[in-house]
Coordinates of N, CA and C in Angstrom, one line a residue:
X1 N 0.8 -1.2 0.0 CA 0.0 0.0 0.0 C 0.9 1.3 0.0
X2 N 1.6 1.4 0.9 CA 2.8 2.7 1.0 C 3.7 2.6 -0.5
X3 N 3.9 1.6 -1.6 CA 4.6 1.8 -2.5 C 3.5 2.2 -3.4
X4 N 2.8 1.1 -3.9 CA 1.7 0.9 -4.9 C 0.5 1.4 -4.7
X5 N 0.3 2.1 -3.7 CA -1.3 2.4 -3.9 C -2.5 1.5 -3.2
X6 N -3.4 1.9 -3.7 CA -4.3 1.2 -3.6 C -4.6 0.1 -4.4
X7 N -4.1 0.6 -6.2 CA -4.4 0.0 -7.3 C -3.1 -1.3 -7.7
X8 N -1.8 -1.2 -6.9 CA -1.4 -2.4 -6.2 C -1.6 -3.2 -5.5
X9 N -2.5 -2.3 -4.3 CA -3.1 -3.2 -3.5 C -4.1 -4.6 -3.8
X10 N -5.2 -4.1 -4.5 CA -6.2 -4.5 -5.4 C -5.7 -5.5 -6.4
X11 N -4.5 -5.0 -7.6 CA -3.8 -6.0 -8.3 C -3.5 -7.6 -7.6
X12 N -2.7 -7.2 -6.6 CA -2.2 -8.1 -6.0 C -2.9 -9.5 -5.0
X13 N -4.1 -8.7 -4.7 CA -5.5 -9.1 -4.2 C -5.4 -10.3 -5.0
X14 N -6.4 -9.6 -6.2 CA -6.6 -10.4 -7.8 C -5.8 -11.7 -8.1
X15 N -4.5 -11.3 -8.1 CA -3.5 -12.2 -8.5 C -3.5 -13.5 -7.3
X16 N -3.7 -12.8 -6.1 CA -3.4 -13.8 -5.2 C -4.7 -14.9 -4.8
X17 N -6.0 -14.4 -5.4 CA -7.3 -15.3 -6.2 C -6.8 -15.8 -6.8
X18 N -6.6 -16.1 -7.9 CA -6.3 -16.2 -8.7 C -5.2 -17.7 -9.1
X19 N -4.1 -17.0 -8.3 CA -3.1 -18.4 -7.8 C -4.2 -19.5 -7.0
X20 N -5.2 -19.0 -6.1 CA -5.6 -19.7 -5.5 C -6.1 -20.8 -6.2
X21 N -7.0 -20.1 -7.1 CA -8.1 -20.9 -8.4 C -7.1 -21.9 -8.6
X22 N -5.8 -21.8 -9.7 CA -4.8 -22.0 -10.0 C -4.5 -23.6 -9.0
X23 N -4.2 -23.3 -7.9 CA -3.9 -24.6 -7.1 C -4.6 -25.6 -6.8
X24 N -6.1 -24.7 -6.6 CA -7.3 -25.9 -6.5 C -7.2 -26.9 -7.4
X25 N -7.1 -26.4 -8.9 CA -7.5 -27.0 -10.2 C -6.3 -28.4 -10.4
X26 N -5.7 -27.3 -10.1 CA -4.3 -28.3 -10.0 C -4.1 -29.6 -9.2
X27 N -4.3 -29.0 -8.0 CA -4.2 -30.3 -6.8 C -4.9 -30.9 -6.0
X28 N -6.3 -30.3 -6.1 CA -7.7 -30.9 -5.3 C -8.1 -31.5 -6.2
X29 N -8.1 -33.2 -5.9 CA -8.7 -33.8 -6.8 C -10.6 -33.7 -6.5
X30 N -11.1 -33.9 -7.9 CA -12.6 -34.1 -7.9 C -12.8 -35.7 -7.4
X31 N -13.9 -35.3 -5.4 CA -14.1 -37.0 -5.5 C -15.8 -36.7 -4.8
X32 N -16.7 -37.4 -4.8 CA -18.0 -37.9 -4.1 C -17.8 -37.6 -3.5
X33 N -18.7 -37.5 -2.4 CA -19.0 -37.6 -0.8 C -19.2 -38.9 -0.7
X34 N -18.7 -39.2 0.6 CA -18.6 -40.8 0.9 C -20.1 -41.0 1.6
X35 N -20.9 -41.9 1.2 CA -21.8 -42.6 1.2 C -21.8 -42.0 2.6
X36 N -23.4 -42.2 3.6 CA -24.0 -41.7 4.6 C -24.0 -42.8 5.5
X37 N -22.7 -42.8 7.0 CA -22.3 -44.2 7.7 C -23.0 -43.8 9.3
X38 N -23.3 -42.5 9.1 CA -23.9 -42.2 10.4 C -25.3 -42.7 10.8
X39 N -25.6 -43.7 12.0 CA -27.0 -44.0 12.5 C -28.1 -42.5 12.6
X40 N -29.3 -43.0 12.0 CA -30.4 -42.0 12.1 C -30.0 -41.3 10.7
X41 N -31.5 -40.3 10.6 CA -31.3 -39.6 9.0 C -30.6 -37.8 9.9
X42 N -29.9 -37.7 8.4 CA -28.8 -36.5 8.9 C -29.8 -35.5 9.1
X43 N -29.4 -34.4 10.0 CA -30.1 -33.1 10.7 C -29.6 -32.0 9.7
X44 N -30.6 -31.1 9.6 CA -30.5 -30.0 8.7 C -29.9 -29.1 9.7
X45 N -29.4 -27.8 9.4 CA -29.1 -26.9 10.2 C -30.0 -26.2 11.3
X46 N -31.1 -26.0 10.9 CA -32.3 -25.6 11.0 C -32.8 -26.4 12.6
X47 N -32.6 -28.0 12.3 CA -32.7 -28.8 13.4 C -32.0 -29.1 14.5
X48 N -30.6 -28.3 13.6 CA -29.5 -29.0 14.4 C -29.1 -27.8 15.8
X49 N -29.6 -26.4 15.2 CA -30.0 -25.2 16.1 C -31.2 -25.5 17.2
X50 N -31.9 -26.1 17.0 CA -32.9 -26.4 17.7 C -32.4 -27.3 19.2
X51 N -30.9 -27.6 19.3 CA -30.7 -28.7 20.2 C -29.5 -27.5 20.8
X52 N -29.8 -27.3 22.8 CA -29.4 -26.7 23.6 C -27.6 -26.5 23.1
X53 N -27.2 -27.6 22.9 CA -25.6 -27.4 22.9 C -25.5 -26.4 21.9
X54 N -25.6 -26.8 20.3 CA -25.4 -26.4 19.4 C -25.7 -24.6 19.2
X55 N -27.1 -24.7 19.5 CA -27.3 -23.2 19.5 C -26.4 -22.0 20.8
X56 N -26.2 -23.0 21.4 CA -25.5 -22.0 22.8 C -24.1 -22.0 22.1
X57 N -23.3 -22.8 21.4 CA -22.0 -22.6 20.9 C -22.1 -21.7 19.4
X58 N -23.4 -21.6 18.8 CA -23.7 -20.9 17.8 C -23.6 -19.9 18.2
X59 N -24.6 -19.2 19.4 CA -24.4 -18.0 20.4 C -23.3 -17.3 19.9
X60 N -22.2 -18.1 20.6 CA -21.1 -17.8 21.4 C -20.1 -17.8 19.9
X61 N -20.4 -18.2 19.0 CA -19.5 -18.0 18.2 C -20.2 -16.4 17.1
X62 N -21.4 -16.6 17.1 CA -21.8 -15.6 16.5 C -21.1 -14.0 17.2
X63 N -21.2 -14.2 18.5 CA -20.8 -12.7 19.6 C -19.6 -12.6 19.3
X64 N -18.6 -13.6 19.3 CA -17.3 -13.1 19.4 C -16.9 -12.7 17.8
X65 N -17.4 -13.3 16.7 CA -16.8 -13.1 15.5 C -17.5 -11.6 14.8
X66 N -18.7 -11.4 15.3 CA -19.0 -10.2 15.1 C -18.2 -9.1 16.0
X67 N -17.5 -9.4 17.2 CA -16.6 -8.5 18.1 C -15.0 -8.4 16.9
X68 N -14.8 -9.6 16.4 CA -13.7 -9.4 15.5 C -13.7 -8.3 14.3
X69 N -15.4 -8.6 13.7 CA -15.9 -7.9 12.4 C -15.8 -6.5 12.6
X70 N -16.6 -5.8 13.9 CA -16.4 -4.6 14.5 C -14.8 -4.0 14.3
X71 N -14.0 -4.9 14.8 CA -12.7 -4.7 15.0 C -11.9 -4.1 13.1
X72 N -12.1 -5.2 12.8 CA -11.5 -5.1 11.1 C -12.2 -3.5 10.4
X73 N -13.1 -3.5 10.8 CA -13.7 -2.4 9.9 C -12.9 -1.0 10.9
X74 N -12.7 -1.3 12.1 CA -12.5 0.0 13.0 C -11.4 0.4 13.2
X75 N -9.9 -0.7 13.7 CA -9.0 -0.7 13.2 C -8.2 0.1 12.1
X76 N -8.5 0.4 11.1 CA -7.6 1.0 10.2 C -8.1 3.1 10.7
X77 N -9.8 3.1 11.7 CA -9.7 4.6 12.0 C -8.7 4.2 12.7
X78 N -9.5 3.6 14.2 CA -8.2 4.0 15.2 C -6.6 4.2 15.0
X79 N -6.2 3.4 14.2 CA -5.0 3.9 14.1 C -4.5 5.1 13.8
X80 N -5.1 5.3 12.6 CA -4.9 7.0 11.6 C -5.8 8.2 12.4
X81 N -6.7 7.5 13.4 CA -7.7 8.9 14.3 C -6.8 8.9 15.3
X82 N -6.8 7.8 15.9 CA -6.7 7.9 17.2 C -5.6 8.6 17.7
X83 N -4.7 7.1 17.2 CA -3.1 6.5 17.3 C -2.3 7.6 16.5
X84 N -2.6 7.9 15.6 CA -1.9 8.8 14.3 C -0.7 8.2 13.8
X85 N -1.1 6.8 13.5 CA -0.2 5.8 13.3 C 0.1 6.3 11.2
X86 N 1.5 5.4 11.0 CA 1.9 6.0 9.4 C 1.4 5.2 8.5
X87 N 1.2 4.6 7.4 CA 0.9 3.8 6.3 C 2.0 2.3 6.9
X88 N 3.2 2.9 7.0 CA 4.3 1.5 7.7 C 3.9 1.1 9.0
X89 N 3.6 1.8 10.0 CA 2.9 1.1 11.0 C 1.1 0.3 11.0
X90 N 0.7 1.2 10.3 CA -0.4 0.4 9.5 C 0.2 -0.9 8.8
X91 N 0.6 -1.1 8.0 CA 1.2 -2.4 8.1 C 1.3 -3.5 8.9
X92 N 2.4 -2.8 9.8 CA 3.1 -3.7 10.6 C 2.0 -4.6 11.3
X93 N 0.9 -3.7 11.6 CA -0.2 -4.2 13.0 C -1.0 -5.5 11.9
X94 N -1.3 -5.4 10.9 CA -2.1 -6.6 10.2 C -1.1 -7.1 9.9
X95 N 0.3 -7.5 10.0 CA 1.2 -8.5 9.2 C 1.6 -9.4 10.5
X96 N 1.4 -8.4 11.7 CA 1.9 -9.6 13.0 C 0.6 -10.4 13.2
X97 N -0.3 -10.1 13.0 CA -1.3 -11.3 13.5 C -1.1 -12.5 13.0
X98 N -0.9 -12.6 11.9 CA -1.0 -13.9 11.0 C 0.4 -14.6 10.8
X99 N 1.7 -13.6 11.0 CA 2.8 -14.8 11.1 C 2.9 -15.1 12.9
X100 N 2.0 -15.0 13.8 CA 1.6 -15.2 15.0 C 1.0 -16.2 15.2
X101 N 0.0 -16.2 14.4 CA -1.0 -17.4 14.1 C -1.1 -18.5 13.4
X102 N 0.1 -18.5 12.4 CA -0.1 -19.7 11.8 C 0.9 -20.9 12.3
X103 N 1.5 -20.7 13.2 CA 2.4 -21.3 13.7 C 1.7 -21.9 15.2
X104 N 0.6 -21.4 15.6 CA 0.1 -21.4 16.8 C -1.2 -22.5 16.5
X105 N -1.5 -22.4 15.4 CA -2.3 -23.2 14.9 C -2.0 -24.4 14.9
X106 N -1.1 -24.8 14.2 CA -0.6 -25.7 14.9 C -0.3 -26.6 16.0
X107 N 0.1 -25.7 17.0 CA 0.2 -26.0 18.2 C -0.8 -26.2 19.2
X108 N -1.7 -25.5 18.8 CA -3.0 -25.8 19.4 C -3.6 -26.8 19.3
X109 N -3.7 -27.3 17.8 CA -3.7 -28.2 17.4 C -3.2 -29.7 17.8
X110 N -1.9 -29.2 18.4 CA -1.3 -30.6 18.8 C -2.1 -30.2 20.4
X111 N -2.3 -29.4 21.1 CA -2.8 -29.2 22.7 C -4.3 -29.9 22.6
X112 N -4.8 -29.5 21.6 CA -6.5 -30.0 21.5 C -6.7 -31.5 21.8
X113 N -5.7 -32.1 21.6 CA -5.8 -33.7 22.0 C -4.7 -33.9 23.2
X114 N -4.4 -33.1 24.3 CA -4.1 -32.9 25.8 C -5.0 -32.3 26.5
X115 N -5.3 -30.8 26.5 CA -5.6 -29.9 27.4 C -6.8 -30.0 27.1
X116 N -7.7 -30.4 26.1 CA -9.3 -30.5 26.3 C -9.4 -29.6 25.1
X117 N -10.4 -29.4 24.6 CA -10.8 -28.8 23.5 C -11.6 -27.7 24.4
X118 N -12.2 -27.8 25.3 CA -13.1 -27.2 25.8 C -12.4 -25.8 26.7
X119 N -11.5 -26.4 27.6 CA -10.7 -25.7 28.0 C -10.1 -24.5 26.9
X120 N -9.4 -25.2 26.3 CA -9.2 -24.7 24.6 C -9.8 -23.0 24.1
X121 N -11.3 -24.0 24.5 CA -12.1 -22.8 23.4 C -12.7 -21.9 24.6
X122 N -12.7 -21.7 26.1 CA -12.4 -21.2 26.9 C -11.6 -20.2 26.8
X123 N -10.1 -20.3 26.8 CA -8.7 -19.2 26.7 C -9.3 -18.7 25.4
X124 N -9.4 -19.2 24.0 CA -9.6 -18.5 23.1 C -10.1 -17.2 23.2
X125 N -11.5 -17.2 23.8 CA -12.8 -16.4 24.0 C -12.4 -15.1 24.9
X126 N -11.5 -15.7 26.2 CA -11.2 -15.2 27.2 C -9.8 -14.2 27.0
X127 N -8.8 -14.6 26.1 CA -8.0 -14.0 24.6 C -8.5 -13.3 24.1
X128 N -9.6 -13.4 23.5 CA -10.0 -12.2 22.5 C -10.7 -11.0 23.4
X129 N -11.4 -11.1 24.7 CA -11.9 -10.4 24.9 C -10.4 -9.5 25.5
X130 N -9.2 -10.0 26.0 CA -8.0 -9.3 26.7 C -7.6 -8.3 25.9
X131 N -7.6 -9.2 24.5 CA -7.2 -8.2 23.0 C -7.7 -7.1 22.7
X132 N -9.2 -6.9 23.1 CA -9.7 -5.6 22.5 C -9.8 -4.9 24.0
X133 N -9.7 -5.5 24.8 CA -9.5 -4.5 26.2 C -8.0 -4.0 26.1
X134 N -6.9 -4.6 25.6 CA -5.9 -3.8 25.5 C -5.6 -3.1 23.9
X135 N -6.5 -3.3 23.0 CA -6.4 -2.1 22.0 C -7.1 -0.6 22.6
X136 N -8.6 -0.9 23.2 CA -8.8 0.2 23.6 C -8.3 0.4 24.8
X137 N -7.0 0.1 25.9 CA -6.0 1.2 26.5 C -5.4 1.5 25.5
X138 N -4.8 1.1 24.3 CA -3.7 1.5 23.4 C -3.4 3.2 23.4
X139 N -2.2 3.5 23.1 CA -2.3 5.2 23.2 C -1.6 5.3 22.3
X140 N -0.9 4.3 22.1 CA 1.2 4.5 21.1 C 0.2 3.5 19.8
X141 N 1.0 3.7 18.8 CA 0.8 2.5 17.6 C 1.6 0.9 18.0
X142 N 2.6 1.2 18.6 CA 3.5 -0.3 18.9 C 2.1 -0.9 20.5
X143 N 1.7 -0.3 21.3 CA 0.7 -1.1 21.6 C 0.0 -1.5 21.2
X144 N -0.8 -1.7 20.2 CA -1.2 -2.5 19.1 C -0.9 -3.1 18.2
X145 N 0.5 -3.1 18.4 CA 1.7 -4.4 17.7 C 1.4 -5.4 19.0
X146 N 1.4 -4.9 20.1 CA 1.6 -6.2 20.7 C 0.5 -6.9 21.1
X147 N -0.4 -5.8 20.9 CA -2.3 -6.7 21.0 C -2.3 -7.6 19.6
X148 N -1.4 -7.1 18.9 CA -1.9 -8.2 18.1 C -1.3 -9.7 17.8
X149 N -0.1 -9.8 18.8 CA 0.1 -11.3 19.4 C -1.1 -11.8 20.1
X150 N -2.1 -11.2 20.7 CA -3.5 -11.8 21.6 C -4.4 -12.2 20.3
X151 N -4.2 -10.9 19.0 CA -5.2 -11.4 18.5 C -5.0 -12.8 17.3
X152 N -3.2 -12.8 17.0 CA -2.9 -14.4 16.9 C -3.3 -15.7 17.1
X153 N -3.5 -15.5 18.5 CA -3.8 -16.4 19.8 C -5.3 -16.3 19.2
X154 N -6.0 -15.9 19.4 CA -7.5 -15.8 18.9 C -8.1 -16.5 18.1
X155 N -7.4 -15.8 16.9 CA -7.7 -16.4 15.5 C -7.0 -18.1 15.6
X156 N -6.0 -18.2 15.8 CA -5.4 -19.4 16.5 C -6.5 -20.9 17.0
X157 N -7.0 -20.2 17.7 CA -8.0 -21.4 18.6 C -9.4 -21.0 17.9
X158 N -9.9 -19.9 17.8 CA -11.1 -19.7 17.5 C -11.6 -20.0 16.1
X159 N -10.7 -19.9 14.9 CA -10.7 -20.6 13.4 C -10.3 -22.0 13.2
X160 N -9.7 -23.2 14.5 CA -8.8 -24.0 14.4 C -9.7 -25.4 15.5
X161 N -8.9 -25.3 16.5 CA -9.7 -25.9 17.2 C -11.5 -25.5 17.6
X162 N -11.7 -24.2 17.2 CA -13.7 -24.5 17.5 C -14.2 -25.2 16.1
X163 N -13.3 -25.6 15.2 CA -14.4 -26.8 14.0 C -14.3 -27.9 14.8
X164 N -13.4 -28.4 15.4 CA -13.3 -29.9 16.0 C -14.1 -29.9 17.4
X165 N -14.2 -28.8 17.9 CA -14.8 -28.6 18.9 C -16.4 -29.0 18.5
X166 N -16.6 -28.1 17.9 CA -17.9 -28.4 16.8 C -18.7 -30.1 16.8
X167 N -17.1 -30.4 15.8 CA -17.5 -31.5 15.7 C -17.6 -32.7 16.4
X168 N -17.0 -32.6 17.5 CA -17.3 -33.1 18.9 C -19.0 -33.3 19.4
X169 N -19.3 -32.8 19.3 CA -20.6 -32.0 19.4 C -21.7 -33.1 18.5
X170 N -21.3 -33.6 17.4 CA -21.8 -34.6 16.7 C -21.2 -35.4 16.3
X171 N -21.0 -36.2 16.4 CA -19.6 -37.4 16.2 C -20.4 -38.2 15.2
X172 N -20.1 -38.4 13.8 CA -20.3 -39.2 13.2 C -20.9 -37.9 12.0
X173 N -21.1 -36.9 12.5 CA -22.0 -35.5 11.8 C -21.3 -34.6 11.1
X174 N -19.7 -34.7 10.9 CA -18.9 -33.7 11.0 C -19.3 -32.5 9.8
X175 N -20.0 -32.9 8.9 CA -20.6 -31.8 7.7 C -21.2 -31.0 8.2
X176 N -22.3 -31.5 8.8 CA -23.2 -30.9 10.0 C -22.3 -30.0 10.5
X177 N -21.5 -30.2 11.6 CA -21.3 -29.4 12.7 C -20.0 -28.3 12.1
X178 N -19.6 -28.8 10.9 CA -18.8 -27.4 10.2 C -19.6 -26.7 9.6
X179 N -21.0 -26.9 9.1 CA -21.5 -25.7 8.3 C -22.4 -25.7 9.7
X180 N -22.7 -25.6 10.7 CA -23.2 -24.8 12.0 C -22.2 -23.7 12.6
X181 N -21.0 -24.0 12.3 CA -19.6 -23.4 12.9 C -19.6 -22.3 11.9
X182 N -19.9 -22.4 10.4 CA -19.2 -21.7 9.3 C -20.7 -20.9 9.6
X183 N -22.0 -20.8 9.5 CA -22.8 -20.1 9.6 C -23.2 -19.0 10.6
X184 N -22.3 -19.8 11.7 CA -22.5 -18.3 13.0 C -21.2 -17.8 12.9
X185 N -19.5 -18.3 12.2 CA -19.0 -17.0 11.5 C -20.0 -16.1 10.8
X186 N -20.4 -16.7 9.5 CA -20.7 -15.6 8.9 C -21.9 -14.7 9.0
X187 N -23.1 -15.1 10.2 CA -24.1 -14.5 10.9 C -23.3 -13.3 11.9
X188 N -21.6 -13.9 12.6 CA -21.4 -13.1 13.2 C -20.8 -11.8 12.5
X189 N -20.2 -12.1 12.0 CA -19.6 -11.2 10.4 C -20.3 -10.5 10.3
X190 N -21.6 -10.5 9.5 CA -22.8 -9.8 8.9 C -23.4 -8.8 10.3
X191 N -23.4 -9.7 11.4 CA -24.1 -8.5 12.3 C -22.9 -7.8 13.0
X192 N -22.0 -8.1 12.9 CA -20.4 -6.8 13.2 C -20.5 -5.5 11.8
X193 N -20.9 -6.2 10.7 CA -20.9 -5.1 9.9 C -21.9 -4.2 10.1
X194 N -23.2 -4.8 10.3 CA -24.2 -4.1 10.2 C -24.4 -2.9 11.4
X195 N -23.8 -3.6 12.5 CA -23.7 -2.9 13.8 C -22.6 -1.8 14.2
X196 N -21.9 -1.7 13.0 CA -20.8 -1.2 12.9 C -20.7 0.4 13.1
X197 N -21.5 0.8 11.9 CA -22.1 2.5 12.2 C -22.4 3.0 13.6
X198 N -23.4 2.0 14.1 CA -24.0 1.9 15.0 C -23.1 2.7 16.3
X199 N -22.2 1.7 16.3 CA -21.4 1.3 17.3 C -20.7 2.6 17.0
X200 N -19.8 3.1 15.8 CA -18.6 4.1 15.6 C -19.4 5.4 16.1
X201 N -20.7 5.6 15.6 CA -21.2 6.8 16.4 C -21.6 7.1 17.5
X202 N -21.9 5.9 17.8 CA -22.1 5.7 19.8 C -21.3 6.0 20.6
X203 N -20.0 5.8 20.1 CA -18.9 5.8 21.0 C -17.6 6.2 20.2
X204 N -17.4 6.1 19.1 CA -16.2 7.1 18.3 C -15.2 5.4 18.1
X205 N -14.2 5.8 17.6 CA -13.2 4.6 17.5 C -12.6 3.9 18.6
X206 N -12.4 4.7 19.2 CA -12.3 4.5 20.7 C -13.4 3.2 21.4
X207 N -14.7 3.5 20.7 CA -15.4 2.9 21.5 C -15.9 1.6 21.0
X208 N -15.2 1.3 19.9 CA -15.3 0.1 19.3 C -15.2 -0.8 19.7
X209 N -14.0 -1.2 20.3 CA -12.9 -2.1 21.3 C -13.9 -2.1 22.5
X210 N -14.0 -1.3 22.9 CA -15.2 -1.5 24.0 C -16.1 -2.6 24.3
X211 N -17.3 -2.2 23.1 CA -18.3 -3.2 22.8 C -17.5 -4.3 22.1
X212 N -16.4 -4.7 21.7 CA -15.6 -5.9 21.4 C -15.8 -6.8 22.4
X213 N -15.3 -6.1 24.1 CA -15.0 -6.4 25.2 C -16.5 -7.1 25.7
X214 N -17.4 -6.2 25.3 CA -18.9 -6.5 26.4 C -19.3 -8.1 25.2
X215 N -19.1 -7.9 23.8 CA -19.2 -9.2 22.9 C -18.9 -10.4 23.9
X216 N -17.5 -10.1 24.0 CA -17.0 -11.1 24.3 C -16.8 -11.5 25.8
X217 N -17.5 -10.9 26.3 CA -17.7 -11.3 28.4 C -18.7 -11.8 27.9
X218 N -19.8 -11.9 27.2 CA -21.3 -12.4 26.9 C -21.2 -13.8 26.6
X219 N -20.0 -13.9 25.3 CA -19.7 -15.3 25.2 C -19.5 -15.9 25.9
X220 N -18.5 -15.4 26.3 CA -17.7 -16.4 27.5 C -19.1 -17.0 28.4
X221 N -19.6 -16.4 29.1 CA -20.7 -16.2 30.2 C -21.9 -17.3 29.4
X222 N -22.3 -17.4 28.0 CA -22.9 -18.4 27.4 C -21.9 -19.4 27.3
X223 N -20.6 -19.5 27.2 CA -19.8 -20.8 26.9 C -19.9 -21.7 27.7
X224 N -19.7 -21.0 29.1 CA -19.7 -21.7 30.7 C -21.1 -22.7 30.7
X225 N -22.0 -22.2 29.9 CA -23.4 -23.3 30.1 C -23.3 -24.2 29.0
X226 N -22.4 -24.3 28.0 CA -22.5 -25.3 27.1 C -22.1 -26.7 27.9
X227 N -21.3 -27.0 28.9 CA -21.1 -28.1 29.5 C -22.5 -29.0 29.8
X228 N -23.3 -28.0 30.4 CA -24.3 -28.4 30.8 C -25.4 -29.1 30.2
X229 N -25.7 -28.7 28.5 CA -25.9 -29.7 27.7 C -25.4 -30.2 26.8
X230 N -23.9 -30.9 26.8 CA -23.4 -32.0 26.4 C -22.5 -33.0 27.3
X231 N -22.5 -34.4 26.8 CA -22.0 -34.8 27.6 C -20.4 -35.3 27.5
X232 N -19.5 -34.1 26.5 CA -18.4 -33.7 26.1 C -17.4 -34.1 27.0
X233 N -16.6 -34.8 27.5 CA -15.3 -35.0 28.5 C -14.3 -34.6 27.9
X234 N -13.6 -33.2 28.5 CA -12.4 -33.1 28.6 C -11.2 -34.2 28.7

C-alpha cells in the first residue's frame, strides 16, 4: 500500500485469487461424498440449532466473530484517528497477526488432543476479549503491535480448534457441525458489519474495542453453560 497504492493493493489481491483458483485445479482432486455411515437420518441446520448445545455454541461463536468484524472495519480509523499511526505502521499491525497465528495453529492443534478442546475454546474467547481490552487502553501505535500477538492467539484457537470442537458435538456428523460453525461465523460477520455504524457513532473509534470487550464477556458467560448440555469429557 505505501509503495503501490491502492491500485497495487487491489492487483495483488486479484492475483493472489487467482493463484488460488490455480492450485485448486491443480491439486484438489474431484471425489463424491462418501456414502451416509452415520446411525439415524442427517439433521439439517435448521434442526441441528434447535438442540441446547449447538445453539449456545452458535451463540457464542456468532458474539465473538462479530466483536472481530467490529474490530476489522475499525482498526484502520483507530490507528490513523486515534493512534496517528503512518501507512508503515499500518502495516506492521495486520502483518503480526497472521505470522503469530499460523504457527500457533498448529500448536494448538497438537494441545487439543491434551488440554481438552473445551478448555481450549475457553482461553480462546477469554484472549480475545484481553485483546480488544488492551487495543482500547492502546495510546502509542506499537501497543497495538503487541495486541496483536492476543489477537494471533485468537484467530489461532477460534478458526482452528472450534471446528473440532464443533465436531465433537456430533460425532459421526462432521458436515453438519462445520456448516453450524461456518454459519455463526458468517451471521457473526454480517451483524459486526451491520452494527458497525452503530457502534462508531455511539462511542467514536475508541469505543469500538469497548463493545468488542462487552461481545466477548457475553460469550464467555454463554460458553460456561454449554457443559451443561453435552455430555463432552475433557
Amino acid at each position: 500500500l505505501a509503495r503501490y497504492s491502492f491500485t497495487g493493493l487491489f492487483l495483488c489481491s486479484a492475483c493472489m485469487f487467482f493463484a488460488f483458483v490455480i492450485g485448486i485445479s491443480c491439486f484438489v482432486p474431484a471425489a463424491a461424498p462418501p456414502p451416509w455411515t452415520s446411525s439415524g437420518a442427517p439433521l439439517s441446520i435448521r434442526r441441528a440449532l434447535t438442540q441446547p448445545d449447538m445453539l449456545l455454541c452458535f451463540i457464542v461463536m456468532a458474539l465473538v466473530f462479530s466483536a472481530h468484524a467490529l474490530n476489522m472495519l475499525n482498526l484502520p480509523l483507530y490507528l490513523t484517528h486515534e493512534l496517528h499511526a503512518s501507512t508503515r505502521e499500518f502495516g506492521i499491525t495486520y502483518g503480526i497477526g497472521p505470522i503469530v497465528e499460523l504457527p500457533l495453529m498448529l500448536w494448538f492443534g497438537r494441545c487439543a488432543t491434551r488440554a481438552g478442546r473445551y478448555k481450549l475454546m475457553k482461553l480462546g474467547i477469554a484472549d480475545t476479549a484481553l485483546y480488544f481490552a488492551f487495543i482500547f487502553l492502546a495510546t502509542k501505535p506499537w501497543h497495538v503491535f503487541c495486541a496483536q500477538v492476543l489477537s494471533g492467539v485468537s484467530f489461532a484457537i477460534l478458526t482452528n480448534v472450534a471446528i473440532t470442537f464443533f465436531q465433537d458435538l456430533r460425532p459421526g456428523q462432521a458436515g453438519l457441525a462445520t456448516s453450524v460453525y461456518s454459519t455463526a461465523l458468517n451471521f457473526g460477520n454480517l451483524l459486526g458489519y451491520l452494527a458497525f455504524g452503530f457502534v462508531l457513532d455511539l462511542g467514536g473509534p475508541r469505543g469500538v474495542p469497548a463493545a468488542g470487550v462487552l461481545l466477548c464477556i457475553a460469550g464467555f458467560i454463554v460458553f460456561l453453560r454449554v457443559h451443561r448440555h453435552t455430555s463432552m469429557v475433557d
